[in-house]
Amino acid sequence: MWGIGKLSVNDDIIIYQDELESSPRPKPPRRYVKWLKRLAIVAVVIGAAVAAYLVFNLSKVSVNPFGFGKLKGESDGRVNIMMLGVGDPGHAGEKLSDTNIILSVDTRNHTVAMIGIPRDLRVDIPDYGESKINNAYAQGGLKVAKQTYEDSFGVPIHYYVKANFTGLKDVVDAVGGVEVDNKQNLYDPEYPCDKNQYRSCGFRLAAGRQKLDGNTALKYVRCRKGTCGNDFGRAERQQQVMQAIRDKATSAGTLANPVALGKLVGAAGKNIETDLSINNLMRLRELTDGLDQSRITNVVFNLDPDGFLISSNNSSDLVPASGDFDDIQLFVKSIFTMGPIWAEHSRVVIENGTTTTGLAGKLQDQLKTKGYPLGLETITNALKRDYTTTQIIDYSGGKKPKTVDYLKHQLKVEPTTPEALGLPASAIKPGDVVVILGSDYAATVSGSSSTGSSSTGSGSSSTR
């Protein structure tokens, strides 16, 4: 399995790995199991593999008995971890990163965001020029990959985690498999064979709730042809499996089973590389204690019409829709506010309900400077131009709560509904959320001017 060695938490608590698998199994010291449980709970933040990796190396790392200290970035309120998944040694493209994720921890509000980055995104790699982001580690190693992430996404990278494919397979098997909700029938006719990566054997998985072993989980997160949805579908499934591992690794069945924990240790110890120390991980556990799914934001940059990326010259390469990384950087910096809003994909319509020129455009610009997701809003003129107070009308039936709440706080206006306004059920739905700006908003905007018009028509674009 993983051979004989020792895991040491302190001088008086030592348990040998081979003893974990012997029969009958001696009951491990309570304090040792308690430490293993705490470390497994760290999987809520960065996946079971890293926690296990550090348990594997406890004999090499000293734990500060007087506290775990602050993490890099904690004083600024945010810790960013670069997570890379690469191939196994000897496999085709072994150094290319198929998995590219920025995991961010909001240390003040105790929330987590996972930002999935497609491997075909073109970026500038320091000292190597423009290329796909999955080449950053392959060309320059972790130092260059870290700098590439910082330059491209505008946030500091404080720590890194790198894992290979075997690590994922072994970790999933170590926890007894994971369950996922597969959204659609998957078929990748070009998926390589298990024993010959240069031949295609294909991969199929039916839609619905599925329990995956390690080998199937790896195929699930790597397939990208056929109905697998290219890089974007793969990025979503990667985050899905990471959360499934987290759930299984922190379940009562795993935490109460020293043998299962021991297998997790062995699986990760051979396949994970990170600069997070044991003290770092224990501090992360403190910061994310009690974390549940409602406090985890999952975002994948994709080619949605309201997304941040477009294809480059009909190739597989992806580039920013706006022509540069400014909008992407602003979004990443504001991920804890804007991530949940972006995930709702709300259609927001901003209407100018006054005769003040350019009012809707000014609100659009205001939202953009705060990192509001690009392309989710449209601007126009209201049919009436004599609104004295601003309205936020929720046409979604309560299905877009994050968007409505954000606009409420930005405009300091209580939302309403079509029903409350007496609109018939047959009324045309202009968007999920409609903002009609009144003269109260115009009074707060400097540099605006009245057209002097009292038109009740839709108006020209210049008055928006």
Coordinates of C-alpha atoms in Angstrom, one line a residue:
M1 CA 0.0 0.0 0.0
W2 CA 2.2 2.9 1.2
G3 CA 4.9 1.2 3.1
I4 CA 6.1 1.6 6.7
G5 CA 6.7 5.0 8.1
K6 CA 5.3 7.2 10.9
L7 CA 3.0 10.1 11.3
S8 CA 3.9 12.3 14.2
V9 CA 1.8 15.1 15.7
N10 CA 4.0 15.5 18.7
D11 CA 6.5 13.5 20.7
D12 CA 4.0 11.5 22.8
I13 CA 1.6 10.7 20.0
I14 CA 3.0 8.4 17.3
I15 CA 1.2 5.8 15.2
Y16 CA 2.7 3.7 12.5
Q17 CA 1.1 3.5 9.1
D18 CA 1.2 -0.2 8.9
E19 CA -0.6 -0.5 12.2
L20 CA -3.5 1.4 10.7
E21 CA -4.2 -1.6 8.4
S22 CA -3.3 -4.4 10.6
S23 CA -6.0 -6.8 12.0
P24 CA -7.2 -6.6 14.7
R25 CA -6.9 -2.8 14.6
P26 CA -5.8 -1.1 17.8
K27 CA -7.9 1.9 18.8
P28 CA -5.7 5.0 17.9
P29 CA -5.1 7.7 20.5
R30 CA -8.0 10.1 20.8
R31 CA -5.8 13.2 20.3
Y32 CA -4.3 11.7 17.1
V33 CA -7.7 11.0 15.7
K34 CA -8.8 14.5 16.7
W35 CA -6.0 16.0 14.7
L36 CA -6.8 13.9 11.7
K37 CA -10.4 15.0 11.9
R38 CA -9.4 18.7 12.1
L39 CA -7.1 18.3 9.1
A40 CA -9.7 16.5 7.1
I41 CA -12.2 19.3 7.8
V42 CA -9.7 21.6 6.0
A43 CA -10.8 19.8 2.9
V44 CA -13.8 22.1 3.0
V45 CA -11.5 24.8 1.8
I46 CA -9.0 23.2 -0.5
G47 CA -10.1 19.6 -1.0
A48 CA -9.2 16.4 0.9
A49 CA -6.0 15.9 -1.0
V50 CA -4.1 18.8 0.5
A51 CA -5.2 18.0 4.1
A52 CA -4.0 14.5 3.6
Y53 CA -0.8 15.6 2.1
L54 CA 0.1 17.6 5.1
V55 CA -0.9 14.9 7.5
F56 CA 1.5 12.7 5.6
N57 CA 4.2 15.2 6.2
L58 CA 3.4 15.9 9.9
S59 CA 6.7 14.4 11.0
K60 CA 8.5 17.0 8.9
V61 CA 6.5 20.0 10.0
S62 CA 6.4 21.7 13.3
V63 CA 3.0 22.9 14.7
N64 CA 3.1 26.1 16.7
P65 CA 1.4 25.3 20.0
F66 CA 0.7 29.0 20.7
G67 CA -1.4 29.6 17.7
F68 CA -1.3 29.2 13.9
G69 CA -0.5 32.8 13.0
K70 CA -1.9 34.8 10.1
L71 CA -2.0 33.7 6.5
K72 CA -0.6 35.7 3.7
G73 CA -3.3 38.1 2.6
E74 CA -5.4 37.6 5.7
S75 CA -4.8 41.2 6.9
D76 CA -6.2 42.4 3.6
G77 CA -9.3 40.2 4.0
R78 CA -8.6 37.7 1.2
V79 CA -6.4 34.7 0.7
N80 CA -5.9 33.4 -2.9
I81 CA -4.7 29.9 -3.7
M82 CA -3.7 28.8 -7.2
M83 CA -4.8 25.2 -7.9
L84 CA -3.3 23.3 -10.8
G85 CA -4.1 19.8 -12.0
V86 CA -1.4 18.3 -14.3
G87 CA -0.8 14.9 -16.0
D88 CA 1.0 12.0 -14.6
P89 CA 4.7 11.6 -15.5
G90 CA 5.2 9.9 -18.8
H91 CA 1.8 10.8 -20.1
A92 CA 1.2 13.1 -23.2
G93 CA 1.2 16.7 -22.1
E94 CA 2.2 15.8 -18.6
K95 CA 3.1 19.3 -17.6
L96 CA 0.1 21.1 -19.1
S97 CA -2.4 22.1 -16.5
D98 CA -5.9 20.7 -17.4
T99 CA -7.2 22.1 -14.1
N100 CA -6.8 25.8 -13.4
I101 CA -8.6 27.3 -10.4
I102 CA -8.2 30.3 -8.2
L103 CA -9.6 29.5 -4.8
S104 CA -10.2 32.6 -2.7
V105 CA -11.1 32.7 1.0
D106 CA -12.8 35.9 2.4
T107 CA -11.2 35.9 5.8
R108 CA -13.6 38.6 7.2
N109 CA -17.0 37.2 6.1
H110 CA -15.8 33.5 6.1
T111 CA -16.9 32.6 2.6
V112 CA -15.1 30.8 -0.3
A113 CA -15.1 31.3 -4.0
M114 CA -13.8 29.0 -6.7
I115 CA -13.0 30.5 -10.1
G116 CA -12.6 28.0 -12.9
I117 CA -10.3 29.1 -15.8
P118 CA -10.4 27.3 -19.2
R119 CA -7.0 26.0 -20.2
D120 CA -7.4 27.5 -23.7
L121 CA -7.5 31.1 -22.4
R122 CA -4.7 33.1 -24.1
V123 CA -2.5 35.1 -21.6
D124 CA 0.9 36.7 -21.5
I125 CA 3.3 34.3 -19.8
P126 CA 6.3 36.3 -18.4
D127 CA 9.5 35.7 -20.3
Y128 CA 7.8 33.3 -22.7
G129 CA 5.2 35.5 -24.5
E130 CA 1.6 34.9 -25.4
S131 CA 0.2 31.4 -25.1
K132 CA -2.6 29.4 -23.5
I133 CA -2.7 29.5 -19.7
N134 CA -2.2 25.8 -19.4
N135 CA 1.4 26.3 -20.8
A136 CA 2.4 28.6 -18.0
Y137 CA 3.5 25.9 -15.6
A138 CA 4.8 23.7 -18.4
Q139 CA 7.1 26.5 -19.7
G140 CA 8.2 28.1 -16.5
G141 CA 7.2 26.1 -13.5
L142 CA 5.3 27.2 -10.5
K143 CA 7.0 30.6 -10.2
V144 CA 6.0 31.6 -13.7
A145 CA 2.5 30.1 -13.3
K146 CA 2.0 32.2 -10.2
Q147 CA 3.1 35.4 -11.9
T148 CA 0.9 34.6 -14.9
Y149 CA -2.1 34.3 -12.7
E150 CA -1.3 37.5 -10.8
D151 CA -0.8 39.5 -14.0
S152 CA -3.8 38.1 -15.8
F153 CA -6.4 38.2 -13.0
G154 CA -5.2 41.2 -11.0
V155 CA -5.0 39.5 -7.6
P156 CA -2.0 38.3 -5.6
I157 CA -1.5 34.6 -5.4
H158 CA -0.5 33.7 -1.8
Y159 CA -0.2 29.9 -2.0
Y160 CA -0.4 27.1 -4.6
V161 CA -1.5 23.5 -4.8
K162 CA -0.5 21.2 -7.6
A163 CA -1.8 17.7 -8.1
N164 CA -1.6 15.0 -10.8
F165 CA -4.2 12.7 -12.2
T166 CA -3.3 9.7 -10.0
G167 CA -3.8 11.9 -7.0
L168 CA -7.5 12.5 -7.9
K169 CA -8.0 8.8 -8.7
D170 CA -6.4 7.6 -5.5
V171 CA -8.1 10.2 -3.2
V172 CA -11.6 9.3 -4.6
D173 CA -10.9 5.6 -4.1
A174 CA -9.6 6.3 -0.6
V175 CA -12.9 7.8 0.5
G176 CA -14.9 5.0 -1.1
G177 CA -16.0 6.8 -4.2
V178 CA -18.0 10.0 -4.6
E179 CA -21.5 10.8 -5.8
V180 CA -22.3 13.4 -8.4
D181 CA -25.4 14.6 -10.2
N182 CA -24.5 14.3 -13.8
K183 CA -26.6 16.9 -15.7
Q184 CA -26.7 15.1 -19.1
N185 CA -25.6 12.0 -20.9
L186 CA -21.9 12.2 -21.6
Y187 CA -20.1 10.7 -24.5
D188 CA -16.5 11.6 -25.5
P189 CA -15.5 9.3 -28.4
E190 CA -11.9 10.5 -28.3
Y191 CA -11.2 9.9 -24.6
P192 CA -7.8 8.0 -24.4
C193 CA -7.5 4.4 -23.4
D194 CA -6.5 3.6 -19.8
K195 CA -3.4 1.7 -20.9
N196 CA -2.5 3.5 -24.1
Q197 CA -2.9 7.3 -23.9
Y198 CA -2.3 7.5 -27.7
R199 CA -5.4 5.5 -28.6
S200 CA -9.0 6.4 -28.2
C201 CA -11.4 4.2 -26.2
G202 CA -14.1 6.7 -25.5
F203 CA -16.0 7.5 -22.3
R204 CA -19.8 7.3 -21.6
L205 CA -21.7 8.2 -18.5
A206 CA -25.5 8.4 -18.2
A207 CA -27.3 11.4 -16.8
G208 CA -28.5 11.4 -13.2
R209 CA -27.1 10.6 -9.8
Q210 CA -24.0 8.5 -10.2
K211 CA -21.4 7.0 -7.8
L212 CA -17.9 7.3 -9.3
D213 CA -14.8 5.3 -8.4
G214 CA -11.4 7.0 -8.9
N215 CA -10.9 6.0 -12.5
T216 CA -14.4 7.1 -13.6
A217 CA -14.1 10.3 -11.6
L218 CA -10.9 11.2 -13.5
K219 CA -12.6 10.6 -16.9
Y220 CA -15.6 12.6 -15.7
V221 CA -13.5 15.7 -15.0
R222 CA -11.2 15.3 -18.0
C223 CA -13.5 14.5 -20.9
R224 CA -14.0 17.5 -23.2
K225 CA -15.2 16.2 -26.6
G226 CA -18.6 15.1 -27.9
T227 CA -21.3 16.0 -25.3
C228 CA -18.8 16.7 -22.5
G229 CA -19.0 20.4 -23.2
N230 CA -15.3 21.3 -24.0
D231 CA -13.3 23.1 -21.4
F232 CA -16.2 24.8 -19.8
G233 CA -18.2 21.7 -19.0
R234 CA -15.0 20.1 -17.8
A235 CA -14.2 23.1 -15.5
E236 CA -17.7 22.8 -14.0
R237 CA -17.3 19.1 -13.4
Q238 CA -13.9 19.6 -11.8
Q239 CA -15.5 21.9 -9.2
Q240 CA -18.3 19.4 -8.7
V241 CA -16.0 16.5 -8.0
M242 CA -13.9 18.6 -5.6
Q243 CA -16.9 19.4 -3.6
A244 CA -18.0 15.8 -3.7
I245 CA -14.6 14.8 -2.3
R246 CA -14.9 17.5 0.4
D247 CA -18.3 16.2 1.4
K248 CA -17.2 12.5 1.5
A249 CA -13.9 13.3 3.3
T250 CA -15.6 15.3 6.0
S251 CA -18.5 12.9 6.5
A252 CA -18.9 11.0 9.8
G253 CA -18.0 7.7 8.1
T254 CA -14.6 8.9 7.0
L255 CA -13.7 11.1 10.0
A256 CA -14.5 8.2 12.4
N257 CA -12.5 5.7 10.4
P258 CA -8.7 5.8 11.0
V259 CA -8.2 3.3 8.1
A260 CA -10.1 5.5 5.7
L261 CA -8.1 8.5 6.9
G262 CA -4.9 6.6 6.5
K263 CA -5.7 5.7 2.9
L264 CA -6.5 9.3 2.2
V265 CA -3.1 10.2 3.6
G266 CA -1.3 7.8 1.4
A267 CA -3.2 8.7 -1.7
A268 CA -2.4 12.4 -1.4
G269 CA 1.1 12.2 0.0
K270 CA 2.5 10.9 -3.3
N271 CA 0.7 13.2 -5.7
I272 CA 0.3 16.6 -4.1
E273 CA 2.7 19.6 -4.0
T274 CA 1.9 22.7 -2.0
D275 CA 3.5 25.5 -0.1
L276 CA 0.7 25.6 2.6
S277 CA 2.2 24.5 5.9
I278 CA 0.3 22.6 8.6
N279 CA -0.1 25.9 10.5
N280 CA -1.5 27.5 7.4
L281 CA -4.1 24.8 7.0
M282 CA -5.1 24.8 10.6
R283 CA -5.6 28.6 10.3
L284 CA -7.7 28.0 7.2
R285 CA -9.8 25.6 9.1
E286 CA -10.4 28.2 11.8
L287 CA -11.4 30.8 9.2
T288 CA -13.9 28.5 7.5
D289 CA -15.4 26.7 10.5
G290 CA -19.0 25.8 9.8
L291 CA -18.8 26.5 6.1
D292 CA -21.7 25.2 4.1
Q293 CA -22.7 25.2 0.4
S294 CA -24.5 28.5 0.7
R295 CA -21.2 30.2 1.4
I296 CA -19.3 28.8 -1.5
T297 CA -19.4 30.6 -4.9
N298 CA -18.6 28.6 -8.0
V299 CA -17.7 30.5 -11.2
V300 CA -16.4 29.2 -14.5
F301 CA -15.4 31.7 -17.2
N302 CA -17.1 30.5 -20.4
L303 CA -18.6 31.5 -23.8
D304 CA -22.0 32.4 -22.5
P305 CA -23.5 35.5 -24.3
D306 CA -23.2 37.4 -21.1
G307 CA -19.8 35.9 -20.3
F308 CA -16.3 37.4 -20.3
L309 CA -14.7 35.3 -23.1
I310 CA -15.0 34.9 -26.9
S311 CA -13.4 32.5 -29.3
S312 CA -10.4 33.9 -31.2
N313 CA -10.6 33.6 -35.0
N314 CA -12.8 30.5 -34.9
S315 CA -10.1 28.6 -33.1
S316 CA -10.1 26.8 -29.8
D317 CA -8.2 29.8 -28.3
L318 CA -10.2 32.1 -26.0
V319 CA -9.7 35.8 -25.4
P320 CA -11.4 38.5 -23.3
A321 CA -14.6 39.7 -24.9
S322 CA -13.8 43.3 -24.0
G323 CA -10.3 43.1 -25.7
D324 CA -8.3 43.2 -22.5
F325 CA -8.4 41.7 -19.0
D326 CA -9.7 44.8 -17.3
D327 CA -13.3 43.6 -16.9
I328 CA -12.1 40.1 -15.9
Q329 CA -9.8 41.5 -13.3
L330 CA -12.5 43.8 -11.8
F331 CA -14.8 40.8 -11.6
V332 CA -12.2 38.6 -9.9
K333 CA -11.4 41.3 -7.4
S334 CA -15.1 41.6 -6.5
I335 CA -15.9 37.9 -6.7
F336 CA -17.4 37.7 -3.3
T337 CA -20.0 40.3 -4.2
M338 CA -20.4 39.7 -7.9
G339 CA -19.9 35.9 -8.1
P340 CA -23.4 34.9 -6.7
I341 CA -25.0 37.6 -8.9
W342 CA -23.2 36.3 -12.0
A343 CA -24.3 32.8 -11.2
E344 CA -28.0 33.9 -11.3
H345 CA -27.6 35.2 -14.9
S346 CA -30.3 37.7 -14.3
R347 CA -31.5 39.9 -17.2
V348 CA -31.5 43.4 -15.8
V349 CA -33.2 46.2 -17.7
I350 CA -32.3 49.8 -16.6
E351 CA -34.9 52.3 -17.8
N352 CA -34.6 56.1 -17.7
G353 CA -37.9 57.4 -16.3
T354 CA -36.9 61.0 -16.4
T355 CA -36.0 63.7 -19.0
T356 CA -32.4 63.8 -17.7
T357 CA -30.0 62.8 -20.4
G358 CA -27.9 59.7 -20.1
L359 CA -29.2 58.6 -16.7
A360 CA -29.5 54.8 -17.4
G361 CA -26.0 54.8 -19.0
K362 CA -24.6 56.5 -15.8
L363 CA -26.1 53.7 -13.6
Q364 CA -24.7 51.1 -16.0
D365 CA -21.2 52.7 -15.8
Q366 CA -21.6 52.9 -12.0
L367 CA -22.4 49.2 -11.7
K368 CA -19.5 48.4 -14.1
T369 CA -16.9 50.2 -11.9
K370 CA -18.1 48.1 -9.0
G371 CA -17.4 44.9 -11.0
Y372 CA -21.0 44.1 -12.0
P373 CA -20.8 41.2 -14.5
L374 CA -20.4 42.4 -18.1
G375 CA -23.4 42.0 -20.4
L376 CA -26.1 41.2 -17.8
E377 CA -27.8 44.5 -18.2
T378 CA -29.4 46.5 -21.0
I379 CA -30.5 50.2 -21.0
T380 CA -33.4 52.0 -22.5
N381 CA -36.0 54.7 -21.8
A382 CA -39.2 54.2 -19.9
L383 CA -42.5 54.7 -21.6
K384 CA -43.3 57.4 -19.1
R385 CA -40.7 60.1 -18.3
D386 CA -42.1 61.6 -15.2
Y387 CA -41.0 59.2 -12.5
T388 CA -40.2 61.0 -9.2
T389 CA -38.9 57.9 -7.3
T390 CA -36.8 55.0 -8.5
Q391 CA -38.4 51.6 -8.7
I392 CA -36.8 48.1 -8.7
I393 CA -39.4 45.6 -10.0
D394 CA -38.7 41.9 -9.5
Y395 CA -40.3 40.0 -12.5
S396 CA -38.4 36.8 -11.6
G397 CA -40.9 35.6 -9.0
G398 CA -38.2 35.7 -6.3
K399 CA -35.8 33.5 -8.4
K400 CA -33.0 36.1 -8.6
P401 CA -32.6 37.1 -4.9
K402 CA -28.9 38.0 -5.0
T403 CA -29.4 40.4 -8.0
V404 CA -32.4 42.1 -6.4
D405 CA -30.7 42.5 -3.0
Y406 CA -27.6 44.0 -4.6
L407 CA -29.6 46.6 -6.6
K408 CA -31.6 47.3 -3.4
H409 CA -28.4 48.2 -1.5
Q410 CA -26.8 50.1 -4.4
L411 CA -29.9 52.3 -5.0
K412 CA -31.3 52.3 -1.5
V413 CA -34.7 51.4 -2.9
E414 CA -37.1 48.7 -1.6
P415 CA -37.9 46.2 -4.4
T416 CA -41.5 45.7 -5.5
T417 CA -43.3 43.2 -7.8
P418 CA -45.6 43.5 -10.8
E419 CA -48.4 42.2 -8.7
A420 CA -47.9 44.9 -6.1
L421 CA -48.0 47.5 -8.8
G422 CA -51.3 46.1 -10.1
L423 CA -49.9 44.9 -13.4
P424 CA -51.8 42.0 -15.0
A425 CA -50.3 38.6 -15.2
S426 CA -50.4 38.9 -19.0
A427 CA -48.1 42.0 -18.8
I428 CA -45.0 41.7 -21.0
K429 CA -41.9 40.7 -18.9
P430 CA -39.1 43.1 -20.0
G431 CA -36.5 41.3 -17.9
D432 CA -35.9 39.4 -14.7
V433 CA -35.4 42.7 -12.9
V434 CA -36.3 46.1 -14.1
V435 CA -34.9 49.3 -12.6
I436 CA -36.8 52.5 -13.5
L437 CA -34.8 55.5 -12.6
G438 CA -36.7 58.5 -11.2
S439 CA -35.8 62.1 -10.5
D440 CA -34.6 61.2 -7.0
Y441 CA -31.7 59.3 -8.7
A442 CA -31.0 62.1 -11.1
A443 CA -30.5 64.4 -8.2
T444 CA -27.7 62.2 -6.9
V445 CA -25.8 62.2 -10.2
S446 CA -23.6 65.1 -11.0
G447 CA -23.0 66.2 -14.6
S448 CA -26.4 65.2 -15.8
S449 CA -28.7 67.7 -17.7
S450 CA -32.4 67.8 -18.5
T451 CA -33.5 67.6 -22.1
G452 CA -36.6 69.7 -21.3
S453 CA -38.7 67.1 -23.1
S454 CA -41.9 65.6 -21.7
S455 CA -42.1 62.9 -24.4
T456 CA -43.9 59.7 -23.4
G457 CA -42.4 57.6 -26.1
S458 CA -39.4 55.4 -25.9
G459 CA -37.0 58.2 -26.8
S460 CA -33.7 58.1 -28.6
S461 CA -30.7 56.3 -27.3
S462 CA -29.1 59.7 -26.6
T463 CA -31.5 60.3 -23.7
R464 CA -30.9 57.0 -22.0

